Amino acid sequence: MYGNPYPGAYPGVYNPGPNVINPPAGQPQAQTLVNNQNAGYVCRPVTSREEAVASQVDFLGPGTIMPDFGHGMIYFKRFNPNSGGAEFFDFSVQPPPQAQQTAPMAQGYDPRGDIEALRGDFNNLRGELEEMKKAGQKRTGGKAAEQ
């Protein structure tokens, strides 16, 4: 039922690193290939948790990684030689917890009041300038200089 429908093709294999498979130079190499397949984690996509639980596990392999993209889960199944049974793990992405809001929301800054105050000061200064032009004299004092 879960056999390979494409002869000669193998499921995706994850190798944890180049040092895991290739021993250092000068040492005799042990046979690491099984059925022309590299030793490593087998990756097999599944569509549900039930399918991942029912999948078979290689006794000699490190385990099988089974992503379930439809449900946002990743399952991992491996054989435990100490207990003689299979171990099954499931992982999911969890959103970070929301920060606790202890202080009430601060009122946003509204610049309208400041703009109206600046407009009023500008109009006062404009009025003083017009008065100085009419009088033909230069005043050093005034409302703006007093403040």
XYZ file of N, CA, C and O in Angstrom:
588
model
N 0.823 -1.194 0.000
C 0.000 0.000 0.000
C 0.862 1.251 0.000
O 0.572 2.207 -0.681
N 1.944 1.253 0.793
C 2.811 2.413 0.857
C 4.096 2.206 0.071
O 5.094 2.849 0.312
N 4.095 1.295 -0.853
C 5.292 1.008 -1.635
C 5.651 2.171 -2.544
O 4.879 3.106 -2.751
N 6.813 2.090 -3.122
C 7.298 3.139 -4.009
C 6.675 2.950 -5.385
O 6.918 1.938 -6.040
N 5.867 3.910 -5.872
C 5.228 3.739 -7.182
C 6.198 3.968 -8.336
O 5.899 3.635 -9.465
N 7.359 4.520 -8.067
C 8.332 4.803 -9.112
C 9.569 3.944 -8.900
O 10.391 4.239 -8.033
N 9.746 2.873 -9.659
C 10.922 2.034 -9.456
C 12.193 2.809 -9.791
O 12.236 3.566 -10.755
N 13.209 2.617 -8.991
C 14.482 3.300 -9.208
C 14.563 4.634 -8.514
O 15.621 5.222 -8.421
N 13.450 5.173 -8.001
C 13.448 6.462 -7.296
C 13.257 6.189 -5.807
O 12.562 5.271 -5.416
N 13.889 7.002 -4.980
C 13.821 6.819 -3.537
C 13.254 8.077 -2.896
O 13.397 9.165 -3.436
N 12.631 7.952 -1.722
C 12.149 9.161 -1.041
C 13.320 10.036 -0.625
O 14.461 9.591 -0.597
N 13.031 11.283 -0.308
C 14.084 12.224 0.077
C 14.843 11.733 1.292
O 14.281 11.156 2.208
N 16.151 11.928 1.287
C 17.000 11.492 2.383
C 17.731 12.702 2.921
O 18.308 13.481 2.156
N 17.695 12.882 4.218
C 18.393 13.986 4.874
C 19.675 13.447 5.487
O 19.657 12.513 6.285
N 20.810 14.021 5.113
C 22.088 13.661 5.713
C 22.464 14.736 6.715
O 22.551 15.900 6.360
N 22.727 14.386 7.969
C 23.027 15.399 8.970
C 24.337 16.129 8.733
O 24.504 17.225 9.194
N 25.267 15.586 8.003
C 26.518 16.289 7.745
C 27.465 15.424 6.954
O 27.298 14.204 6.860
N 28.488 16.041 6.368
C 29.411 15.258 5.544
C 30.281 14.327 6.373
O 30.748 13.321 5.872
N 30.516 14.614 7.645
C 31.379 13.772 8.467
C 30.680 12.515 8.964
O 31.331 11.607 9.452
N 29.367 12.474 8.862
C 28.633 11.317 9.362
C 28.811 10.128 8.429
O 28.991 9.003 8.863
N 28.798 10.372 7.124
C 28.856 9.282 6.163
C 30.294 8.967 5.766
O 30.685 7.823 5.688
N 31.093 9.974 5.530
C 32.455 9.773 5.048
C 33.422 9.758 6.218
O 33.638 10.765 6.861
N 34.070 8.609 6.491
C 35.071 8.592 7.551
C 36.320 9.332 7.102
O 36.505 9.568 5.913
N 37.194 9.702 8.036
C 38.422 10.399 7.652
C 39.258 9.565 6.693
O 39.198 8.341 6.679
N 40.084 10.249 5.891
C 40.906 9.574 4.898
C 41.938 8.690 5.587
O 42.417 8.992 6.674
N 42.284 7.592 4.967
C 43.283 6.694 5.514
C 42.685 5.554 6.312
O 43.375 4.596 6.622
N 41.414 5.627 6.660
C 40.773 4.543 7.387
C 39.937 3.733 6.410
O 39.378 4.273 5.454
N 39.828 2.442 6.641
C 39.004 1.643 5.723
C 37.540 2.053 5.853
O 37.039 2.296 6.948
N 36.881 2.145 4.726
C 35.476 2.552 4.727
C 34.586 1.344 4.939
O 34.763 0.305 4.309
N 33.613 1.511 5.811
C 32.613 0.470 6.020
C 31.499 0.658 5.007
O 31.295 1.739 4.466
N 30.769 -0.369 4.756
C 29.668 -0.288 3.806
C 28.536 0.513 4.443
O 27.925 0.078 5.410
N 28.268 1.720 3.926
C 27.222 2.567 4.498
C 25.987 2.632 3.613
O 25.021 3.271 3.968
N 25.999 1.989 2.481
C 24.848 2.062 1.590
C 23.964 0.839 1.778
O 24.450 -0.289 1.860
N 22.689 1.058 1.864
C 21.712 -0.009 1.949
C 20.741 0.206 0.803
O 20.054 1.226 0.744
N 20.671 -0.720 -0.094
C 19.806 -0.621 -1.271
C 20.088 0.644 -2.075
O 19.170 1.348 -2.484
N 21.364 0.990 -2.254
C 21.769 2.176 -3.018
C 21.198 3.463 -2.427
O 20.899 4.397 -3.133
N 20.991 3.483 -1.143
C 20.423 4.657 -0.480
C 21.354 5.085 0.644
O 21.830 4.255 1.406
N 21.646 6.369 0.758
C 22.518 6.870 1.808
C 21.877 6.688 3.176
O 20.665 6.764 3.320
N 22.725 6.469 4.191
C 22.210 6.381 5.550
C 21.883 7.792 6.022
O 22.679 8.701 5.897
N 20.722 8.012 6.563
C 20.301 9.324 7.030
C 18.824 9.298 7.362
O 18.178 8.249 7.351
N 18.296 10.436 7.674
C 16.881 10.545 8.002
C 16.071 10.482 6.710
O 16.309 11.236 5.777
N 15.083 9.619 6.690
C 14.187 9.522 5.543
C 13.072 10.532 5.734
O 12.502 10.642 6.814
N 12.784 11.290 4.687
C 11.717 12.286 4.735
C 10.561 11.788 3.876
O 10.720 11.539 2.685
N 9.385 11.625 4.490
C 8.229 11.093 3.789
C 7.012 11.962 4.115
O 6.532 11.944 5.246
N 6.512 12.756 3.162
C 5.334 13.584 3.437
C 4.095 12.726 3.700
O 3.902 11.683 3.086
N 3.274 13.171 4.639
C 2.028 12.488 4.976
C 0.884 13.500 4.939
O 1.103 14.704 4.879
N -0.328 12.997 5.002
C -1.502 13.873 4.953
C -2.263 13.930 6.267
O -3.182 14.732 6.400
N -1.913 13.070 7.233
C -2.607 13.104 8.521
C -1.740 12.446 9.588
O -0.761 11.749 9.282
N -2.127 12.641 10.840
C -1.399 12.036 11.956
C -1.565 10.523 11.934
O -0.636 9.776 12.243
N -2.743 10.059 11.570
C -3.003 8.626 11.528
C -2.088 7.930 10.528
O -1.592 6.827 10.774
N -1.857 8.583 9.393
C -0.963 8.006 8.391
C 0.472 7.943 8.920
O 1.190 6.973 8.684
N 0.889 8.961 9.668
C 2.236 8.972 10.232
C 2.391 7.889 11.298
O 3.430 7.229 11.374
N 1.374 7.686 12.117
C 1.438 6.662 13.159
C 1.494 5.275 12.527
O 2.215 4.393 12.997
N 0.773 5.069 11.426
C 0.703 3.755 10.795
C 1.904 3.452 9.902
O 2.063 2.314 9.463
N 2.767 4.426 9.638
C 3.900 4.172 8.740
C 4.908 3.239 9.395
O 5.051 3.192 10.607
N 5.610 2.485 8.549
C 6.606 1.538 9.041
C 7.919 2.253 9.318
O 8.233 3.264 8.700
N 8.700 1.695 10.244
C 9.966 2.289 10.648
C 11.087 1.327 10.309
O 10.964 0.119 10.518
N 12.191 1.865 9.799
C 13.377 1.063 9.536
C 14.098 0.802 10.855
O 14.424 1.736 11.580
N 14.346 -0.457 11.176
C 14.985 -0.796 12.445
C 16.424 -0.298 12.512
O 16.923 0.023 13.571
N 17.111 -0.238 11.399
C 18.517 0.141 11.384
C 18.737 1.620 11.132
O 19.837 2.119 11.302
N 17.708 2.348 10.716
C 17.853 3.759 10.391
C 17.674 4.657 11.600
O 17.190 4.231 12.659
N 18.051 5.930 11.457
C 17.906 6.863 12.577
C 16.478 7.319 12.806
O 16.148 7.796 13.883
N 15.621 7.184 11.829
C 14.222 7.586 11.993
C 13.658 8.148 10.711
O 14.365 8.327 9.720
N 12.371 8.456 10.752
C 11.680 8.995 9.587
C 11.031 10.314 9.968
O 10.309 10.392 10.963
N 11.303 11.341 9.180
C 10.689 12.658 9.360
C 9.512 12.732 8.407
O 9.659 12.489 7.207
N 8.330 13.082 8.941
C 7.119 13.102 8.128
C 6.422 14.462 8.257
O 5.723 14.697 9.237
N 6.616 15.371 7.285
C 5.918 16.661 7.339
C 4.474 16.515 6.875
O 4.178 15.791 5.936
N 3.589 17.193 7.575
C 2.170 17.256 7.208
C 1.860 18.727 6.947
O 1.521 19.476 7.864
N 2.015 19.149 5.703
C 1.866 20.561 5.353
C 0.434 21.048 5.487
O 0.195 22.211 5.778
N -0.532 20.183 5.295
C -1.928 20.570 5.399
C -2.337 20.974 6.804
O -3.191 21.833 6.992
N -1.725 20.351 7.809
C -2.064 20.648 9.197
C -0.965 21.407 9.925
O -1.092 21.686 11.114
N 0.122 21.719 9.251
C 1.208 22.471 9.874
C 1.948 21.682 10.940
O 2.376 22.249 11.938
N 2.108 20.383 10.739
C 2.748 19.522 11.731
C 3.942 18.817 11.100
O 4.011 18.647 9.889
N 4.862 18.396 11.960
C 5.981 17.550 11.551
C 6.024 16.394 12.537
O 6.045 16.594 13.751
N 6.025 15.174 12.002
C 6.055 13.973 12.830
C 7.414 13.306 12.673
O 8.037 13.373 11.614
N 7.865 12.655 13.736
C 9.133 11.932 13.700
C 8.908 10.587 14.365
O 8.361 10.501 15.482
N 9.306 9.522 13.670
C 9.110 8.176 14.201
C 10.426 7.424 14.070
O 11.081 7.481 13.038
N 10.824 6.729 15.159
C 12.056 5.952 15.143
C 11.885 4.711 15.999
O 11.023 4.648 16.881
N 12.746 3.747 15.738
C 12.743 2.506 16.506
C 13.654 2.667 17.713
O 14.782 3.149 17.596
N 13.183 2.273 18.891
C 13.970 2.313 20.119
C 14.400 0.884 20.449
O 13.583 0.065 20.866
N 15.695 0.567 20.276
C 16.124 -0.809 20.537
C 16.078 -1.172 22.026
O 16.021 -2.353 22.362
N 16.085 -0.201 22.911
C 16.032 -0.502 24.349
C 14.663 -1.015 24.772
O 14.553 -1.898 25.609
N 13.601 -0.427 24.205
C 12.255 -0.861 24.581
C 11.668 -1.851 23.587
O 10.695 -2.526 23.897
N 12.247 -1.899 22.387
C 11.725 -2.823 21.381
C 10.509 -2.288 20.654
O 9.853 -3.023 19.932
N 10.181 -1.030 20.837
C 9.029 -0.437 20.167
C 9.403 0.840 19.448
O 10.541 1.311 19.508
N 8.442 1.386 18.777
C 8.657 2.624 18.031
C 8.291 3.820 18.899
O 7.338 3.769 19.677
N 9.073 4.894 18.756
C 8.784 6.155 19.440
C 8.216 7.122 18.409
O 8.696 7.188 17.282
N 7.212 7.882 18.824
C 6.544 8.799 17.907
C 6.526 10.189 18.541
O 6.133 10.347 19.691
N 6.976 11.187 17.776
C 7.002 12.568 18.252
C 6.273 13.436 17.240
O 6.363 13.196 16.035
N 5.551 14.444 17.728
C 4.926 15.395 16.809
C 5.297 16.810 17.228
O 5.416 17.121 18.403
N 5.520 17.659 16.215
C 5.960 19.032 16.425
C 5.044 19.965 15.650
O 4.579 19.626 14.568
N 4.811 21.146 16.209
C 4.030 22.160 15.498
C 4.603 23.527 15.834
O 5.269 23.710 16.847
N 4.305 24.479 14.995
C 4.751 25.854 15.218
C 3.726 26.526 16.119
O 2.533 26.526 15.825
N 4.202 27.088 17.226
C 3.323 27.779 18.160
C 3.599 29.275 18.079
O 4.752 29.688 18.104
N 2.570 30.108 17.995
C 2.815 31.554 18.001
C 3.330 31.988 19.365
O 3.015 31.352 20.383
N 4.134 33.042 19.406
C 4.645 33.494 20.703
C 3.509 33.991 21.582
O 2.505 34.508 21.090
N 3.636 33.828 22.909
C 2.562 34.290 23.803
C 2.445 35.812 23.754
O 3.441 36.521 23.617
N 1.232 36.290 23.870
C 0.979 37.729 23.832
C 1.456 38.355 25.134
O 1.299 37.788 26.211
N 2.034 39.535 25.030
C 2.513 40.248 26.219
C 1.322 40.695 27.059
O 0.298 41.130 26.546
N 1.461 40.577 28.371
C 0.409 41.002 29.275
C 0.353 42.526 29.304
O 1.369 43.186 29.488
N -0.818 43.078 29.118
C -0.983 44.532 29.150
C -1.411 44.926 30.562
O -2.560 44.725 30.951
N -0.467 45.481 31.335
C -0.787 45.875 32.706
C -1.206 47.336 32.767
O -2.044 47.707 33.565
N -0.611 48.185 31.936
C -0.956 49.607 31.937
C -2.044 49.859 30.896
O -2.073 49.223 29.855
N -2.959 50.793 31.198
C -3.972 51.104 30.193
C -3.319 51.770 28.978
O -2.232 52.331 29.063
N -3.988 51.675 27.887
C -3.464 52.246 26.651
C -3.313 53.756 26.805
O -4.242 54.441 27.242
N -2.160 54.273 26.452
C -1.906 55.709 26.541
C -2.617 56.412 25.388
O -2.740 55.877 24.292
N -3.095 57.628 25.682
C -3.761 58.400 24.642
C -2.751 58.794 23.584
O -1.623 59.152 23.892
N -3.134 58.721 22.343
C -2.254 59.102 21.257
C -2.042 60.609 21.235
O -2.869 61.392 21.716
N -0.931 61.037 20.725
C -0.608 62.457 20.637
C -1.474 63.095 19.559
O -1.538 62.622 18.425
N -2.142 64.176 19.923
C -2.980 64.914 18.977
C -2.345 66.285 18.760
O -2.356 67.133 19.665
N -1.766 66.535 17.597
C -1.041 67.793 17.367
C -1.954 68.990 17.107
O -1.475 70.108 16.975
N -3.268 68.802 17.044
C -4.163 69.921 16.706
C -4.080 71.061 17.703
O -4.094 72.233 17.328
N -3.978 70.733 18.989
C -3.878 71.780 20.013
C -2.603 72.593 19.854
O -2.623 73.841 19.945
N -1.486 71.931 19.591
C -0.215 72.643 19.393
C -0.258 73.499 18.128
O 0.267 74.615 18.102
N -0.885 72.995 17.094
C -0.969 73.758 15.840
C -1.811 75.008 16.038
O -1.461 76.100 15.554
N -2.914 74.882 16.766
C -3.758 76.052 17.029
C -3.009 77.085 17.868
O -3.125 78.298 17.637
N -2.212 76.628 18.845
C -1.426 77.562 19.665
C -0.387 78.284 18.806
O -0.185 79.502 18.946
N 0.285 77.566 17.916
C 1.264 78.195 17.019
C 0.587 79.187 16.075
O 1.120 80.262 15.783
N -0.591 78.825 15.604
C -1.325 79.719 14.702
C -1.690 81.024 15.427
O -1.580 82.121 14.871
N -2.111 80.894 16.692
C -2.446 82.086 17.472
C -1.228 82.967 17.708
O -1.296 84.203 17.573
N -0.080 82.340 18.069
C 1.149 83.118 18.268
C 1.569 83.804 16.969
O 2.007 84.965 16.973
N 1.436 83.118 15.861
C 1.807 83.691 14.565
C 0.925 84.899 14.237
O 1.408 85.930 13.764
N -0.357 84.757 14.475
C -1.271 85.875 14.210
C -0.947 87.069 15.112
O -1.021 88.224 14.676
N -0.601 86.833 16.399
C -0.214 87.925 17.296
C 1.036 88.633 16.786
O 1.109 89.873 16.770
N 2.034 87.846 16.367
C 3.263 88.450 15.841
C 3.005 89.213 14.543
O 3.587 90.280 14.305
N 2.138 88.695 13.707
C 1.794 89.377 12.463
C 1.117 90.718 12.766
O 1.404 91.734 12.132
N 0.236 90.694 13.764
C -0.433 91.936 14.159
C 0.557 92.965 14.686
O 0.468 94.156 14.360
N 1.508 92.541 15.506
C 2.523 93.455 16.013
C 3.382 94.008 14.883
O 3.758 95.192 14.890
N 3.731 93.178 13.904
C 4.532 93.634 12.767
C 3.780 94.696 11.964
O 4.358 95.708 11.549
N 2.499 94.473 11.776
C 1.693 95.460 11.043
C 1.633 96.781 11.806
O 1.702 97.855 11.204
N 1.518 96.705 13.131
C 1.498 97.924 13.935
C 2.814 98.678 13.805
O 2.837 99.912 13.718
N 3.935 97.960 13.788
C 5.238 98.615 13.666
C 5.392 99.271 12.290
O 5.966 100.348 12.169
N 4.894 98.620 11.265
C 4.988 99.203 9.927
C 4.172 100.485 9.851
O 4.586 101.471 9.243
N 2.985 100.478 10.471
C 2.121 101.659 10.435
C 2.735 102.803 11.227
O 2.654 103.958 10.850
N 3.310 102.501 12.352
C 3.863 103.553 13.196
C 5.184 104.069 12.638
O 5.598 105.176 12.957
N 5.850 103.274 11.796
C 7.094 103.688 11.209
C 8.233 103.678 12.201
O 9.262 104.296 11.978
N 8.077 103.050 13.246
C 9.142 102.978 14.235
C 9.422 101.518 14.561
O 8.598 100.659 14.371
N 10.558 101.286 15.088
C 10.963 99.940 15.444
C 10.761 99.746 16.939
O 11.317 100.480 17.736
N 9.944 98.771 17.301
C 9.730 98.471 18.703
C 10.573 97.241 19.072
O 10.582 96.263 18.350
N 11.223 97.342 20.163
C 11.973 96.175 20.627
C 11.163 95.347 21.597
O 11.472 94.193 21.832
N 10.154 95.912 22.164
C 9.314 95.188 23.119
C 8.110 94.624 22.414
O 7.936 94.720 21.201
N 7.231 94.064 23.151
C 6.002 93.509 22.607
C 5.634 92.238 23.316
O 6.312 91.774 24.226
N 4.538 91.669 22.893
C 4.059 90.457 23.556
C 5.031 89.291 23.341
O 5.274 88.519 24.251
N 5.601 89.193 22.142
C 6.511 88.072 21.874
C 7.810 88.232 22.648
O 8.396 87.272 23.096
N 8.303 89.473 22.827
C 9.557 89.693 23.545
C 9.365 89.513 25.036
O 10.300 89.130 25.740
N 8.160 89.772 25.553
C 7.913 89.629 26.999
C 7.857 88.187 27.418
O 8.148 87.850 28.539
N 7.453 87.331 26.544
C 7.287 85.913 26.923
C 8.547 85.201 26.888
O 9.497 84.994 26.871
